Structure formats: C-alpha cells, structure tokens
Short mmCIF file of C-alpha atoms and ligand atoms in Angstrom, two decimals:
data_model
loop_
_atom_site.label_atom_id
_atom_site.label_comp_id
_atom_site.label_asym_id
_atom_site.label_seq_id
_atom_site.Cartn_x
_atom_site.Cartn_y
_atom_site.Cartn_z
CA MET N 1 -3.44 89.21 -67.43
CA LEU N 2 -5.29 88.73 -70.70
CA ASP N 3 -8.96 87.79 -70.47
CA ASN N 4 -10.15 84.47 -71.83
CA LYS N 5 -13.57 83.03 -72.65
CA GLU N 6 -14.07 81.27 -69.32
CA ASP N 7 -13.48 84.41 -67.27
CA VAL N 8 -16.38 85.49 -65.08
CA PHE N 9 -16.86 89.23 -64.64
CA ILE N 10 -19.22 90.35 -61.89
CA LEU N 11 -20.67 93.83 -61.66
CA ALA N 12 -21.34 94.11 -57.92
CA ILE N 13 -23.59 96.61 -56.14
CA GLU N 14 -23.78 97.36 -52.40
CA SER N 15 -26.12 99.82 -50.67
CA SER N 16 -27.15 98.15 -47.40
CA CYS N 17 -26.20 100.99 -45.04
CA ASP N 18 -24.40 104.27 -45.60
CA GLU N 19 -22.02 103.41 -48.45
CA THR N 20 -23.11 103.51 -52.09
CA ALA N 21 -20.71 101.14 -53.81
CA ALA N 22 -20.10 99.32 -57.09
CA ALA N 23 -17.22 97.16 -58.28
CA VAL N 24 -16.10 94.94 -61.13
CA VAL N 25 -14.53 91.66 -59.98
CA LYS N 26 -12.88 89.08 -62.25
CA ASN N 27 -13.11 85.38 -61.30
CA GLY N 28 -14.03 86.18 -57.70
CA ARG N 29 -10.63 87.35 -56.57
CA GLU N 30 -9.32 90.05 -58.89
CA VAL N 31 -10.74 93.53 -58.30
CA LEU N 32 -10.79 95.59 -61.50
CA SER N 33 -12.54 98.54 -59.84
CA ASN N 34 -13.98 99.31 -56.42
CA ILE N 35 -15.91 102.56 -56.15
CA ILE N 36 -17.25 103.68 -52.77
CA TYR N 37 -19.25 106.80 -52.14
CA SER N 38 -19.26 107.13 -48.35
CA GLN N 39 -22.12 109.03 -46.73
CA ILE N 40 -20.40 109.14 -43.32
CA ALA N 41 -19.95 112.93 -43.33
CA LEU N 42 -23.65 113.35 -44.02
CA HIS N 43 -24.72 111.28 -41.01
CA THR N 44 -22.04 112.48 -38.57
CA VAL N 45 -24.05 115.59 -37.64
CA TYR N 46 -26.91 113.33 -36.47
CA GLY N 47 -24.61 111.04 -34.46
CA GLY N 48 -25.56 107.95 -36.47
CA VAL N 49 -27.04 106.71 -39.75
CA VAL N 50 -30.43 108.28 -40.60
CA PRO N 51 -32.15 105.64 -42.79
CA GLU N 52 -34.25 108.09 -44.82
CA ILE N 53 -31.24 110.25 -45.66
CA ALA N 54 -29.22 107.13 -46.57
CA SER N 55 -31.90 105.92 -49.03
CA ARG N 56 -32.19 109.29 -50.72
CA LYS N 57 -28.43 109.65 -51.11
CA HIS N 58 -28.17 106.12 -52.53
CA ILE N 59 -30.74 107.06 -55.20
CA GLU N 60 -28.73 110.16 -56.12
CA LYS N 61 -25.41 108.31 -56.33
CA ILE N 62 -26.08 104.76 -57.48
CA ASN N 63 -25.99 105.23 -61.27
CA GLN N 64 -22.90 107.40 -61.08
CA VAL N 65 -21.06 104.85 -58.92
CA ILE N 66 -22.01 101.95 -61.23
CA GLU N 67 -20.89 103.85 -64.34
CA GLN N 68 -17.61 104.75 -62.70
CA ALA N 69 -16.98 101.13 -61.69
CA LEU N 70 -17.29 100.06 -65.35
CA ILE N 71 -15.13 102.93 -66.60
CA GLU N 72 -12.34 102.25 -64.08
CA ALA N 73 -12.41 98.55 -64.89
CA ASP N 74 -12.20 99.48 -68.58
CA LYS N 75 -15.19 97.25 -69.27
CA LYS N 76 -18.60 97.62 -70.86
CA LEU N 77 -21.83 96.36 -69.37
CA GLU N 78 -21.98 93.70 -72.14
CA ASP N 79 -18.68 92.27 -70.84
CA MET N 80 -20.32 91.36 -67.52
CA THR N 81 -21.23 87.73 -66.83
CA ALA N 82 -23.56 88.50 -63.90
CA ILE N 83 -24.82 91.33 -61.72
CA ALA N 84 -24.46 90.68 -57.98
CA VAL N 85 -26.29 92.79 -55.43
CA THR N 86 -26.64 92.84 -51.65
CA TYR N 87 -30.28 92.09 -50.79
CA GLY N 88 -29.93 91.77 -47.00
CA PRO N 89 -29.42 92.23 -44.15
CA GLY N 90 -29.44 96.00 -43.83
CA LEU N 91 -31.71 99.04 -43.93
CA VAL N 92 -34.71 98.21 -46.08
CA GLY N 93 -34.88 101.52 -47.94
CA ALA N 94 -31.14 101.52 -48.56
CA LEU N 95 -31.10 97.91 -49.77
CA LEU N 96 -34.02 98.57 -52.12
CA VAL N 97 -32.02 101.14 -54.07
CA GLY N 98 -29.25 98.67 -54.94
CA VAL N 99 -31.67 95.81 -55.57
CA SER N 100 -33.85 97.96 -57.87
CA ALA N 101 -30.83 99.23 -59.80
CA ALA N 102 -29.48 95.68 -60.24
CA LYS N 103 -32.86 94.35 -61.36
CA ALA N 104 -33.30 97.20 -63.86
CA ILE N 105 -29.84 96.63 -65.37
CA SER N 106 -30.38 92.88 -65.49
CA PHE N 107 -33.81 93.31 -67.14
CA ALA N 108 -32.53 95.76 -69.74
CA SER N 109 -29.36 93.82 -70.59
CA GLY N 110 -30.40 90.20 -70.07
CA ILE N 111 -27.38 89.67 -67.81
CA PRO N 112 -28.21 87.23 -64.95
CA LEU N 113 -28.95 88.56 -61.47
CA VAL N 114 -27.40 87.09 -58.31
CA GLY N 115 -28.55 88.27 -54.87
CA VAL N 116 -25.82 88.26 -52.20
CA HIS N 117 -25.94 88.12 -48.39
CA HIS N 118 -24.08 91.12 -46.96
CA ILE N 119 -22.28 89.10 -44.28
CA GLU N 120 -21.20 86.47 -46.82
CA GLY N 121 -19.72 89.41 -48.69
CA HIS N 122 -17.73 90.49 -45.63
CA ILE N 123 -16.37 86.95 -45.21
CA CYS N 124 -15.47 86.69 -48.93
CA ALA N 125 -13.47 89.95 -48.72
CA ASN N 126 -10.74 87.65 -47.38
CA TYR N 127 -10.46 85.83 -50.73
CA ILE N 128 -9.46 88.99 -52.59
CA GLU N 129 -6.03 89.59 -51.10
CA ASN N 130 -5.36 86.06 -49.86
CA LYS N 131 -5.33 84.13 -53.13
CA GLU N 132 -4.41 80.87 -51.39
CA LEU N 133 -7.25 81.02 -48.82
CA GLU N 134 -9.84 78.31 -49.34
CA PRO N 135 -12.46 76.81 -47.02
CA PRO N 136 -12.64 75.27 -44.52
CA PHE N 137 -11.67 77.99 -42.06
CA VAL N 138 -13.09 79.81 -39.04
CA CYS N 139 -14.14 83.44 -39.47
CA LEU N 140 -14.96 86.11 -36.91
CA VAL N 141 -17.43 88.57 -38.45
CA VAL N 142 -17.67 91.78 -36.47
CA SER N 143 -19.52 94.72 -37.98
CA GLY N 144 -21.95 97.46 -36.99
CA GLY N 145 -24.89 95.08 -37.03
CA HIS N 146 -23.35 91.62 -36.50
CA SER N 147 -20.97 89.60 -34.35
CA HIS N 148 -20.71 86.03 -35.53
CA LEU N 149 -18.18 83.27 -35.13
CA VAL N 150 -18.60 81.13 -38.24
CA VAL N 151 -17.11 77.92 -39.62
CA VAL N 152 -16.84 78.41 -43.39
CA LYS N 153 -17.19 74.76 -44.41
CA ALA N 154 -17.14 75.29 -48.19
CA TYR N 155 -17.78 78.20 -50.54
CA GLY N 156 -21.19 79.55 -49.54
CA GLU N 157 -21.64 77.00 -46.72
CA TYR N 158 -21.61 78.38 -43.20
CA GLU N 159 -22.11 77.06 -39.71
CA ILE N 160 -22.62 79.75 -37.08
CA ILE N 161 -21.06 78.64 -33.79
CA GLY N 162 -21.36 81.95 -31.92
CA ARG N 163 -23.52 85.05 -32.24
CA THR N 164 -24.33 88.15 -30.26
CA ARG N 165 -27.22 88.06 -27.80
CA ASP N 166 -27.72 91.82 -27.85
CA ASP N 167 -25.52 94.59 -29.28
CA ALA N 168 -23.09 93.88 -32.11
CA ALA N 169 -19.42 94.69 -31.44
CA GLY N 170 -19.46 97.72 -33.77
CA GLU N 171 -22.68 98.96 -32.21
CA ALA N 172 -20.99 98.85 -28.78
CA PHE N 173 -18.05 100.87 -30.16
CA ASP N 174 -20.46 103.44 -31.64
CA LYS N 175 -22.57 103.77 -28.46
CA VAL N 176 -19.59 104.06 -26.11
CA ALA N 177 -17.91 106.58 -28.42
CA ARG N 178 -21.04 108.73 -28.27
CA ALA N 179 -21.15 108.48 -24.46
CA ILE N 180 -17.54 109.62 -24.09
CA GLY N 181 -18.03 112.45 -26.56
CA LEU N 182 -16.09 111.10 -29.53
CA GLY N 183 -19.03 111.09 -31.95
CA TYR N 184 -19.84 108.99 -35.02
CA PRO N 185 -18.48 106.68 -36.36
CA GLY N 186 -17.23 105.43 -33.01
CA GLY N 187 -15.03 102.50 -33.99
CA PRO N 188 -12.23 104.35 -35.77
CA LYS N 189 -12.29 107.14 -33.15
CA ILE N 190 -11.99 104.75 -30.19
CA ASP N 191 -9.26 102.86 -32.07
CA LYS N 192 -7.26 106.08 -32.47
CA VAL N 193 -7.74 107.63 -29.03
CA SER N 194 -7.06 104.27 -27.30
CA LYS N 195 -3.45 104.47 -28.45
CA GLU N 196 -2.99 107.34 -25.94
CA GLY N 197 -4.78 105.50 -23.11
CA ASN N 198 -4.08 102.79 -20.55
CA PRO N 199 -6.16 99.65 -21.25
CA GLU N 200 -5.78 98.55 -17.62
CA ALA N 201 -7.00 101.87 -16.14
CA VAL N 202 -10.61 100.77 -15.58
CA HIS N 203 -11.73 97.17 -15.30
CA PHE N 204 -14.84 96.55 -17.39
CA PRO N 205 -16.63 93.14 -17.44
CA ARG N 206 -15.93 90.37 -19.98
CA ALA N 207 -19.38 88.85 -20.43
CA LYS N 208 -19.94 85.11 -20.77
CA VAL N 209 -23.19 83.59 -21.97
CA VAL N 210 -23.93 80.54 -19.82
CA GLY N 211 -24.67 77.48 -21.94
CA ALA N 212 -23.55 79.11 -25.18
CA GLU N 213 -19.80 79.44 -24.84
CA TYR N 214 -19.18 81.11 -28.21
CA ASP N 215 -21.99 83.66 -27.98
CA PHE N 216 -21.25 87.31 -27.32
CA SER N 217 -23.01 89.90 -25.18
CA PHE N 218 -21.86 93.51 -25.29
CA SER N 219 -24.79 95.42 -23.79
CA GLY N 220 -23.61 94.76 -20.20
CA LEU N 221 -20.22 96.17 -21.09
CA LYS N 222 -21.83 99.26 -22.60
CA SER N 223 -23.91 99.74 -19.40
CA ALA N 224 -20.78 99.30 -17.26
CA VAL N 225 -19.09 102.12 -19.19
CA LEU N 226 -22.16 104.35 -18.79
CA ASN N 227 -22.32 103.57 -15.04
CA TYR N 228 -18.64 104.39 -14.69
CA LEU N 229 -19.14 107.73 -16.46
CA ASN N 230 -22.15 108.57 -14.24
CA SER N 231 -20.36 107.70 -11.03
CA CYS N 232 -17.34 109.82 -12.02
CA GLU N 233 -19.67 112.70 -12.77
CA MET N 234 -21.45 112.34 -9.43
CA LYS N 235 -18.14 112.30 -7.57
CA GLY N 236 -16.97 115.31 -9.59
CA GLU N 237 -14.04 113.31 -10.97
CA LYS N 238 -12.61 114.21 -14.35
CA ILE N 239 -12.82 111.41 -16.92
CA ASN N 240 -9.75 110.40 -18.86
CA THR N 241 -11.32 109.74 -22.27
CA ALA N 242 -8.33 107.86 -23.64
CA ASP N 243 -8.18 105.54 -20.60
CA VAL N 244 -11.92 104.78 -20.76
CA ALA N 245 -11.72 104.16 -24.53
CA ALA N 246 -8.67 101.90 -24.19
CA SER N 247 -10.18 99.95 -21.27
CA PHE N 248 -13.49 99.46 -23.11
CA GLN N 249 -11.69 98.41 -26.28
CA LYS N 250 -9.55 95.91 -24.33
CA ALA N 251 -12.70 94.36 -22.81
CA VAL N 252 -14.22 93.84 -26.28
CA ILE N 253 -10.99 92.51 -27.77
CA ASP N 254 -10.31 90.07 -24.91
CA VAL N 255 -13.69 88.40 -25.49
CA LEU N 256 -13.39 88.36 -29.30
CA VAL N 257 -9.89 86.87 -29.14
CA GLU N 258 -10.73 84.30 -26.47
CA HIS N 259 -13.82 83.00 -28.28
CA SER N 260 -12.10 82.98 -31.66
CA ILE N 261 -9.03 81.04 -30.57
CA ARG N 262 -11.14 78.51 -28.67
CA GLY N 263 -13.43 78.16 -31.71
CA VAL N 264 -10.49 77.52 -34.03
CA LYS N 265 -8.93 74.98 -31.65
CA GLU N 266 -12.15 73.06 -31.14
CA SER N 267 -13.00 73.08 -34.85
CA GLY N 268 -9.71 71.26 -35.51
CA LEU N 269 -8.93 73.76 -38.29
CA ASP N 270 -5.74 75.77 -38.59
CA LYS N 271 -6.97 78.75 -40.60
CA PHE N 272 -8.68 81.78 -39.13
CA ALA N 273 -9.98 84.96 -40.81
CA ILE N 274 -11.66 88.16 -39.65
CA ALA N 275 -14.20 90.30 -41.44
CA GLY N 276 -16.45 93.36 -41.05
CA GLY N 277 -15.87 96.96 -40.02
CA VAL N 278 -14.52 96.14 -36.53
CA ALA N 279 -11.94 93.85 -38.18
CA SER N 280 -10.11 97.04 -39.16
CA ASN N 281 -9.43 97.76 -35.47
CA SER N 282 -5.65 97.92 -35.09
CA SER N 283 -5.46 96.48 -31.56
CA LEU N 284 -7.80 93.60 -32.44
CA ARG N 285 -5.67 92.74 -35.47
CA GLU N 286 -2.47 92.87 -33.40
CA ALA N 287 -3.91 90.71 -30.61
CA LEU N 288 -5.24 88.08 -33.04
CA GLU N 289 -2.02 88.10 -35.05
CA LYS N 290 -0.02 87.37 -31.89
CA GLU N 291 -2.34 84.64 -30.56
CA CYS N 292 -2.48 82.91 -33.95
CA ARG N 293 1.31 83.09 -34.40
CA GLU N 294 1.89 81.52 -30.99
CA ARG N 295 -0.52 78.68 -31.76
CA GLY N 296 0.49 77.92 -35.35
CA ILE N 297 -2.84 79.17 -36.74
CA ARG N 298 -2.71 80.88 -40.14
CA PHE N 299 -4.31 84.30 -39.75
CA TYR N 300 -6.06 86.08 -42.64
CA HIS N 301 -7.58 89.54 -42.78
CA PRO N 302 -8.74 91.90 -45.52
CA SER N 303 -6.93 95.24 -45.93
CA LEU N 304 -8.60 98.13 -44.10
CA ALA N 305 -10.59 99.35 -47.11
CA LEU N 306 -12.06 95.89 -47.68
CA CYS N 307 -13.12 95.43 -44.02
CA THR N 308 -15.76 98.16 -44.06
CA ASP N 309 -18.64 98.10 -46.54
CA ASN N 310 -17.65 97.88 -50.20
CA ALA N 311 -18.88 96.21 -53.38
CA ALA N 312 -15.70 94.26 -54.22
CA MET N 313 -16.56 91.81 -51.42
CA ILE N 314 -20.07 91.42 -52.90
CA GLY N 315 -18.42 90.63 -56.26
CA ALA N 316 -16.28 87.94 -54.59
CA ALA N 317 -19.28 86.35 -52.85
CA GLY N 318 -21.41 86.77 -56.00
CA TYR N 319 -18.83 84.85 -58.04
CA TYR N 320 -19.06 81.74 -55.83
CA GLU N 321 -22.86 81.95 -55.82
CA TYR N 322 -22.88 82.30 -59.63
CA LYS N 323 -20.57 79.29 -60.00
CA LYS N 324 -22.95 77.23 -57.84
CA GLY N 325 -25.79 78.12 -60.22
CA VAL N 326 -27.58 80.67 -58.04
CA ARG N 327 -29.74 83.02 -60.15
CA HIS N 328 -32.45 85.36 -58.92
CA GLY N 329 -35.60 86.48 -60.70
CA PHE N 330 -37.07 89.95 -60.83
CA ASP N 331 -39.03 89.11 -57.69
CA LEU N 332 -35.79 89.50 -55.71
CA ASN N 333 -36.63 91.75 -52.78
CA ALA N 334 -34.71 93.52 -50.02
CA VAL N 335 -34.69 91.36 -46.86
CA PRO N 336 -33.62 93.59 -43.94
CA ASN N 337 -33.16 90.72 -41.44
CA LEU N 338 -31.84 88.04 -43.80
CA LYS N 339 -30.09 85.30 -41.80
CA LEU N 340 -26.71 83.89 -42.75
CA GLY N 341 -27.13 80.70 -44.75
CA GLU N 342 -30.76 81.59 -45.56
CA ARG N 343 -31.44 82.22 -49.25
CA MET N 344 -34.26 83.53 -51.34
CA GLY N 345 -35.22 82.00 -54.69
O1 LIG Q 401 -18.99 96.34 -41.77
P1 LIG Q 401 -19.36 97.76 -41.57
O2 LIG Q 401 -18.72 98.79 -42.45
O3 LIG Q 401 -20.90 97.96 -41.71
C1 LIG Q 401 -21.84 97.03 -41.28
O4 LIG Q 401 -22.10 96.06 -42.03
O5 LIG Q 401 -22.31 97.20 -40.13
O6 LIG Q 401 -19.07 98.07 -40.04
C2 LIG Q 401 -19.26 99.32 -39.48
C3 LIG Q 401 -18.90 99.23 -38.02
C4 LIG Q 401 -19.23 100.50 -37.24
O7 LIG Q 401 -19.89 100.15 -36.04
C5 LIG Q 401 -17.85 101.09 -36.95
O8 LIG Q 401 -17.81 101.85 -35.76
C6 LIG Q 401 -17.00 99.85 -36.85
O9 LIG Q 401 -17.49 99.01 -37.87
N1 LIG Q 401 -15.57 100.13 -37.09
C7 LIG Q 401 -14.61 99.94 -36.19
C8 LIG Q 401 -13.40 100.41 -36.76
N2 LIG Q 401 -13.68 100.85 -38.03
C9 LIG Q 401 -15.02 100.67 -38.21
N3 LIG Q 401 -14.66 99.45 -34.93
C10 LIG Q 401 -13.51 99.40 -34.23
N4 LIG Q 401 -12.32 99.85 -34.71
C11 LIG Q 401 -12.21 100.34 -35.95
N5 LIG Q 401 -11.03 100.78 -36.43
ZN1 LIG Q 402 -21.11 95.59 -43.48
#
C-alpha cells in the first residue's frame, strides 16, 4: 500500500530481558520489519538469564538491530513519526540500554519519544495479525514474569481481574523444566516433550486462591512436582520425564483455561485473546481454542513469533499511546517493576 501523509511510522525498541529487538510498524498494525537478536543460546549454559550478560549483549547489538530494522522496512530515520521503547517492567540494566538508545536517537533527530509498558506490548501483539480486533476484550497475559487476566476496556485502558500471587506461569515452566533435566528455556522444551507423555499419569494440584477467584498461584504446583521427583528418587523409581512434563503442563493449562473462560463469561464480553511467551504453548492454544469454540467466544492469539519478546508489539502499543498524545521527555527512566496501567510522565 502506498504511504500517505497521515501515516504514523513507529520505530520500536525492546530490550527488557534477553532479546535485543527493533521494528518499524505502520499505523499500529502493519509490521514493516521485525528484527530480533535472541540471546537464549548465551544464557542456556547458565540455566537462566544472567542480567549482567544480557545488558552487555544488548549494548553490543542494539545499534545494529535498529539499523537493520530501518533497512528492512526500506525507511529512513527521518520517515519515523515517533520512537517507542519499552521502559518497564524487566531487568533494569537491560531496559536501560533500549531506553538510552531511544532517548539518544530522539534527542539527535527531534523525533518524539514514547515509553511503552512491556505487558501492554504483549497484549497489543494481538492487533497485528487480527486486523478486526478492537477493545473491549479479555486477555490472558502469561509470560516469564507475569500472569494476568485483564479486561482491555479501550486502547491503553486495562482492568486487571486476576494476577499471580507467586510464580508467573512461564517461571513455573522454567523451574520445573530445570528440575526434570530439560534445561533452559523450559517452556518450549516442556511443550515438546509433553507430546510424548500422558497428562493423566501424575495428579498435580490445581491451586485456588480463596477470596480472589481469578488470581493464580503456581509455586505450590512447582513444589508438588519437586516432592514427586524426590519421593520417586527415594523409592528408587525411575521417572518418566514426558509423563511428569505432560502432567505438570496439564495442571497449569487447566487453571489458565478455567479462570479465563469464567472471566470472559462474567465480563459479558465475547472476545478473548492470549499474549506472552506461554501463549505460544501448543496445548494451551488447543485447549482455549476448543473451549472458546464451544461457548461462542471469538478467540484471538498472536503467531508464535509475536508471542515471545519482540519489538513489533512495542510498535503496536506505541502507536496507540502516540495517538492518545503520550510523549516522554529525556527524563524517561527504566522502571523494573512498572505496574500495568501505571505511567510515567
Ligand atoms: O514473554 P516472554 O518472551 O518474556 C517475558 O516477558 O517474560 O516469555 C518467556 C517465557 C519463558 O518463561 C518461557 O519458558 C515461556 O515464556 N515459554 C513457553 C513456551 N514458549 C515460551 N511456555 C510454555 N510453552 C511454550 N511453548
Ligand atoms: Zn515479555
């Protein structure tokens, strides 16, 4: 499509964890480029993300990734309407690299700066491939650091109806994967090995939080898996890794599905979306697809590459923030524990 004067081009930057990413997004929903340098291989040897290594690698890669995003989009920096950057939540040193790069580019070019909440980015990933999706809808956000059930009331307006009390869903996947010897990152490995296992082989608990029916708690489940592994070891019984993985995964999915469907029903809405790294889990997607189909709920999800961290989603979120008039000054800082719906400046 030809560009016209009203078009909004966002140069988006993401560096909150272990992906150095930049993208160019047109009018919030059209991705012209989406460059991701993944550091996963670098952290795998340590069994998890090492913050100091992540920050250093971001510094090495950030300019290269930004340049490549512009080249692939066939755009120049001067063509950009705004620069959007993740400023929280995430690892402080990692976030600072993206925020500093965005501020420097904005200062040198005069292009406005828009700070973006990482989780809002995950939610907005749904707008990219589902052109007809508009708020209001319910969204389950499940990533390495977050598990939230959210009502997206309008663009950039969120009501959190459920949250995790302890571990995030992705964190539980990563910890259990380490315990059963699958290594990092745990989510995709458990997803894969579970296909060979029996999800009914071991019964693990489905935790409920009394008085907060949409909240999640995954640390008890993680302990139950560890206890099961210990007791097998003590009895000299051989562990079937695929069965344990599949049974653990089923316990997580049952809770996520149950809370989500109840949340959608009680919200009176008929649209439901998922977001975040765990949203790429194949069994979770299948289970939600089925439940939504049976109940006449329209189900939306990003493609696999847009579930895990990327900058295209930051460009989508940045667009709606820009349209609302959000602009940040050069005092924009990294906020490692930024809450959803909380904004700086
Ligand atoms: O959204 P994300 O890329 O980063 C954060 O913002 O945290 O999510 C990463 C998390 C990790 O915990 C990873 O194990 C999990 O998402 N994950 C998965 C799958 N792919 C990634 N969990 C379950 N199944 C998957 N296929
Ligand atoms: Zn993320």
